[in-house]
Short mmCIF file of C-alpha atoms and ligand atoms in Angstrom, two decimals:
data_model
loop_
_atom_site.label_atom_id
_atom_site.label_comp_id
_atom_site.label_asym_id
_atom_site.label_seq_id
_atom_site.Cartn_x
_atom_site.Cartn_y
_atom_site.Cartn_z
CA MET A 1 -24.23 -211.76 33.71
CA SER A 2 -27.64 -210.86 32.28
CA ARG A 3 -30.82 -211.61 34.24
CA SER A 4 -31.86 -214.34 31.78
CA ALA A 5 -28.39 -215.90 31.87
CA LYS A 6 -28.53 -215.91 35.67
CA GLU A 7 -32.03 -217.43 35.78
CA TRP A 8 -31.15 -220.18 33.29
CA SER A 9 -27.81 -220.93 34.93
CA SER A 10 -29.78 -222.38 37.81
CA PRO A 11 -29.79 -226.18 37.31
CA GLN A 12 -33.24 -226.35 38.95
CA ASN A 13 -34.76 -223.99 36.37
CA ALA A 14 -33.10 -225.71 33.43
CA LEU A 15 -34.10 -229.20 34.61
CA ALA A 16 -37.64 -228.06 35.45
CA TYR A 17 -38.02 -226.92 31.82
CA LEU A 18 -36.49 -230.09 30.37
CA ASN A 19 -38.91 -232.18 32.46
CA VAL A 20 -41.95 -230.50 30.89
CA ALA A 21 -40.57 -229.66 27.43
CA ASP A 22 -42.30 -232.62 25.78
CA THR A 23 -45.63 -231.91 27.45
CA LEU A 24 -46.17 -228.35 26.16
CA PRO A 25 -49.41 -228.64 24.20
CA HIS A 26 -49.27 -228.03 20.46
CA ARG A 27 -45.52 -227.32 20.34
CA SER A 28 -44.88 -230.18 17.94
CA GLU A 29 -47.29 -228.52 15.47
CA GLY A 30 -45.21 -225.32 15.52
CA GLU A 31 -41.95 -227.28 15.28
CA SER A 32 -43.27 -229.24 12.34
CA VAL A 33 -44.38 -226.09 10.47
CA MET A 34 -40.92 -224.61 11.11
CA ILE A 35 -39.19 -227.66 9.66
CA ASP A 36 -41.48 -227.50 6.61
CA HIS A 37 -40.25 -223.98 5.89
CA LEU A 38 -36.52 -224.63 5.99
CA PRO A 39 -35.03 -224.27 2.51
CA GLU A 40 -34.68 -227.62 0.70
CA ASP A 41 -30.95 -227.20 0.32
CA THR A 42 -30.23 -226.18 3.92
CA LYS A 43 -26.66 -227.15 4.77
CA ARG A 44 -25.85 -225.05 7.83
CA ILE A 45 -28.09 -223.88 10.70
CA LEU A 46 -27.67 -221.82 13.86
CA ASP A 47 -29.91 -222.48 16.89
CA LEU A 48 -30.14 -219.64 19.40
CA GLY A 49 -30.91 -220.71 22.99
CA THR A 50 -30.66 -224.35 21.99
CA GLY A 51 -31.37 -225.86 25.42
CA ASP A 52 -30.57 -229.55 25.16
CA GLY A 53 -30.50 -229.25 21.35
CA ARG A 54 -34.12 -230.29 20.86
CA LEU A 55 -34.66 -228.28 17.66
CA ILE A 56 -31.41 -229.43 16.07
CA ARG A 57 -32.28 -233.05 16.82
CA LEU A 58 -35.70 -232.61 15.19
CA ILE A 59 -34.18 -230.95 12.12
CA LYS A 60 -31.38 -233.50 11.80
CA ALA A 61 -33.77 -236.44 12.20
CA ASN A 62 -34.57 -236.23 8.49
CA ARG A 63 -31.47 -234.38 7.34
CA PRO A 64 -28.56 -235.84 9.33
CA GLU A 65 -25.98 -234.26 7.03
CA ILE A 66 -26.88 -230.71 8.15
CA GLU A 67 -24.12 -228.87 10.01
CA ALA A 68 -25.35 -227.04 13.12
CA VAL A 69 -24.07 -224.45 15.54
CA ALA A 70 -25.89 -224.30 18.89
CA ILE A 71 -25.70 -221.39 21.33
CA ASP A 72 -26.79 -221.34 24.96
CA VAL A 73 -25.66 -219.87 28.27
CA SER A 74 -26.92 -222.41 30.80
CA PRO A 75 -24.26 -224.90 31.97
CA THR A 76 -26.96 -227.54 32.53
CA MET A 77 -28.34 -227.09 29.01
CA LEU A 78 -24.87 -226.99 27.44
CA ARG A 79 -23.92 -230.23 29.20
CA SER A 80 -27.11 -231.91 28.03
CA ALA A 81 -26.66 -230.68 24.44
CA ARG A 82 -23.03 -231.88 24.42
CA GLU A 83 -24.16 -235.31 25.61
CA HIS A 84 -26.81 -235.52 22.88
CA PHE A 85 -24.33 -234.64 20.14
CA ALA A 86 -21.26 -236.40 21.53
CA ASN A 87 -21.09 -238.58 18.41
CA ASP A 88 -22.00 -235.92 15.86
CA SER A 89 -18.99 -233.90 14.72
CA LYS A 90 -21.31 -231.75 12.58
CA VAL A 91 -22.78 -230.05 15.66
CA LYS A 92 -20.74 -227.33 17.37
CA ILE A 93 -21.94 -226.08 20.76
CA ILE A 94 -20.99 -222.61 21.92
CA GLU A 95 -21.42 -221.02 25.34
CA HIS A 96 -22.61 -217.46 24.83
CA ASP A 97 -24.95 -214.98 26.54
CA LEU A 98 -27.40 -213.74 23.89
CA SER A 99 -27.76 -210.46 25.75
CA GLN A 100 -24.33 -209.73 24.22
CA PRO A 101 -23.68 -209.34 20.46
CA LEU A 102 -23.37 -212.63 18.59
CA PRO A 103 -19.77 -213.87 18.27
CA ASP A 104 -18.37 -212.42 15.03
CA ASP A 105 -16.75 -215.66 13.84
CA LEU A 106 -19.96 -217.69 13.45
CA GLY A 107 -19.99 -217.53 9.65
CA TYR A 108 -23.15 -217.67 7.54
CA PHE A 109 -26.24 -219.87 7.75
CA ASP A 110 -29.02 -221.15 5.49
CA ALA A 111 -31.33 -221.02 8.48
CA VAL A 112 -31.15 -219.35 11.87
CA VAL A 113 -33.69 -221.00 14.18
CA SER A 114 -34.76 -220.52 17.77
CA SER A 115 -37.47 -221.88 19.99
CA PHE A 116 -38.80 -220.30 23.17
CA ALA A 117 -35.52 -218.52 23.96
CA ILE A 118 -35.40 -214.96 22.59
CA HIS A 119 -38.32 -213.83 24.78
CA HIS A 120 -35.92 -213.96 27.73
CA LEU A 121 -33.96 -211.00 26.36
CA LYS A 122 -34.72 -207.32 26.90
CA HIS A 123 -36.89 -205.88 24.13
CA GLU A 124 -34.14 -203.64 22.73
CA ARG A 125 -31.78 -206.62 22.65
CA LYS A 126 -34.38 -208.72 20.78
CA ARG A 127 -34.44 -206.05 18.07
CA GLU A 128 -30.63 -205.81 17.88
CA LEU A 129 -30.41 -209.59 17.71
CA TYR A 130 -32.83 -209.67 14.75
CA GLU A 131 -30.48 -207.27 12.93
CA GLU A 132 -27.43 -209.40 13.77
CA ILE A 133 -29.29 -212.49 12.52
CA TYR A 134 -30.15 -210.76 9.23
CA ASP A 135 -26.44 -210.15 8.63
CA ILE A 136 -25.52 -213.84 8.97
CA VAL A 137 -28.39 -215.39 6.96
CA ASN A 138 -27.36 -216.46 3.45
CA PRO A 139 -29.09 -214.70 0.52
CA THR A 140 -31.56 -217.59 0.08
CA GLY A 141 -31.84 -218.26 3.80
CA VAL A 142 -34.48 -217.91 6.49
CA PHE A 143 -34.96 -216.94 10.12
CA CYS A 144 -37.50 -219.05 12.04
CA ASN A 145 -38.41 -218.10 15.59
CA LEU A 146 -40.89 -220.33 17.42
CA GLU A 147 -41.51 -217.91 20.23
CA HIS A 148 -43.43 -217.26 23.42
CA VAL A 149 -45.23 -213.99 22.67
CA ALA A 150 -47.46 -211.70 24.72
CA SER A 151 -51.23 -212.14 24.89
CA PRO A 152 -53.48 -209.19 24.02
CA SER A 153 -55.17 -209.36 27.48
CA VAL A 154 -54.53 -210.57 31.01
CA GLU A 155 -57.43 -213.03 30.62
CA LEU A 156 -55.83 -214.66 27.59
CA HIS A 157 -52.46 -214.72 29.34
CA VAL A 158 -53.96 -216.59 32.30
CA ARG A 159 -55.82 -218.91 29.90
CA PHE A 160 -52.48 -219.75 28.23
CA LEU A 161 -50.73 -220.34 31.56
CA ASN A 162 -53.53 -222.63 32.70
CA ALA A 163 -53.46 -224.51 29.39
CA ILE A 164 -49.77 -225.33 29.84
CA GLY A 165 -50.21 -226.26 33.50
CA TYR A 166 -48.89 -223.02 35.00
CA SER A 167 -50.43 -220.15 36.97
CA PRO A 168 -49.38 -216.50 37.34
CA GLU A 169 -47.64 -217.47 40.60
CA LYS A 170 -45.58 -220.22 38.93
CA GLU A 171 -44.80 -218.18 35.82
CA ASP A 172 -41.15 -218.02 34.64
CA ARG A 173 -39.77 -214.77 36.09
CA ALA A 174 -37.22 -214.53 33.27
CA ASN A 175 -39.95 -214.04 30.61
CA ARG A 176 -40.05 -210.69 28.80
CA LEU A 177 -43.03 -211.20 26.54
CA LEU A 178 -43.65 -208.91 23.57
CA PRO A 179 -46.62 -208.88 21.15
CA MET A 180 -46.06 -210.83 17.97
CA GLU A 181 -47.13 -207.90 15.74
CA ILE A 182 -44.33 -205.68 17.07
CA GLN A 183 -41.75 -208.37 16.36
CA LEU A 184 -43.09 -208.98 12.83
CA GLY A 185 -42.71 -205.23 12.23
CA TRP A 186 -39.12 -205.31 13.49
CA LEU A 187 -38.29 -208.22 11.19
CA ARG A 188 -39.71 -206.29 8.20
CA ASP A 189 -37.82 -203.14 9.24
CA THR A 190 -34.64 -205.21 9.44
CA GLY A 191 -35.05 -206.23 5.79
CA PHE A 192 -36.57 -209.69 6.03
CA VAL A 193 -39.28 -210.43 3.45
CA GLU A 194 -42.33 -212.73 3.40
CA VAL A 195 -42.47 -211.97 7.11
CA ASP A 196 -45.51 -213.45 8.81
CA CYS A 197 -46.76 -215.57 11.64
CA TYR A 198 -46.81 -219.02 10.01
CA TRP A 199 -48.41 -220.82 12.98
CA LYS A 200 -49.88 -219.77 16.32
CA TRP A 201 -51.59 -221.23 19.38
CA LEU A 202 -52.32 -218.73 22.18
CA GLU A 203 -48.88 -217.40 23.24
CA MET A 204 -46.86 -219.78 21.04
CA ALA A 205 -46.13 -218.29 17.62
CA LEU A 206 -43.88 -219.14 14.71
CA LEU A 207 -42.39 -215.96 13.21
CA ILE A 208 -40.60 -216.42 9.91
CA GLY A 209 -38.73 -214.03 7.63
CA TYR A 210 -36.77 -214.79 4.48
CA LYS A 211 -33.65 -212.93 3.41
CA ALA A 212 -34.93 -212.52 -0.17
C1 LIG B 1 -37.40 -222.46 27.33
S1 LIG B 1 -35.76 -222.96 27.01
C2 LIG B 1 -35.87 -223.50 25.30
C3 LIG B 1 -34.75 -224.42 24.93
C4 LIG B 1 -34.85 -225.02 23.53
N1 LIG B 1 -34.72 -224.01 22.51
C5 LIG B 1 -36.14 -225.77 23.36
O1 LIG B 1 -37.00 -225.36 22.58
O2 LIG B 1 -36.32 -226.78 24.05
C6 LIG B 1 -34.91 -221.40 26.86
C7 LIG B 1 -33.44 -221.54 26.55
O3 LIG B 1 -32.89 -220.25 26.32
C8 LIG B 1 -31.64 -220.18 26.98
N2 LIG B 1 -31.34 -218.79 27.32
C9 LIG B 1 -32.07 -217.97 28.11
N3 LIG B 1 -31.46 -216.77 28.21
C10 LIG B 1 -30.33 -216.86 27.47
C11 LIG B 1 -29.27 -215.95 27.19
N4 LIG B 1 -29.24 -214.72 27.71
N5 LIG B 1 -28.26 -216.37 26.40
C12 LIG B 1 -28.26 -217.63 25.87
N6 LIG B 1 -29.24 -218.53 26.10
C13 LIG B 1 -30.25 -218.14 26.89
C14 LIG B 1 -31.83 -221.04 28.22
O4 LIG B 1 -30.61 -221.44 28.79
C15 LIG B 1 -32.65 -222.18 27.66
O5 LIG B 1 -31.85 -223.20 27.17
#
């Protein structure tokens, strides 16, 4: 089991995140910009590191007909997501460790989305995952990653932690933060176009790339 899978398999860690998820400052701004950039005719989405399915619920709030596939590794998160979507046959929840290649029977998606999950993976795995995502995005589709990225200085990192009610001592040990610019470069190298940071507040950044 990967380090991130192990960390997030702890019910305490998963529940601690779920208890503060709504209080993270500015996150709703990033989520809202992400939703604005989903293609109009989105029919099928994949959410990587779905947690309790927060992003899928937000997306489906206005587009309930969308079909969604949700991936996570944490039993606590998977249980919570399954409860949320117990009455929605259009949401499929899959247990999978993202440190391993994506399952090859997922199919294709109009949008692959993720929020605050991929930064738990090793840097080389992040890059591989971006390539795997490119292969399963439809020709008119998009990849949207609302991500926890690295600060350019220790001072700004501590400022971010303080702003979200954390300190270096309380910081999530499973984080593997990487500068946004490096990840934008990887997305361009992978073949995504119109790649940019579409929203940012301190270490929270929305990275988007279109297939064409
Ligand atoms: C900070 S939470 C974010 C959850 C959700 N996307 C949200 O925005 O509320 C990070 C999520 O990534 C998942 N995760 C971490 N490492 C993972 C891995 N190796 N494979 C699959 N999921 C992973 C965790 O279980 C957790 O649900």
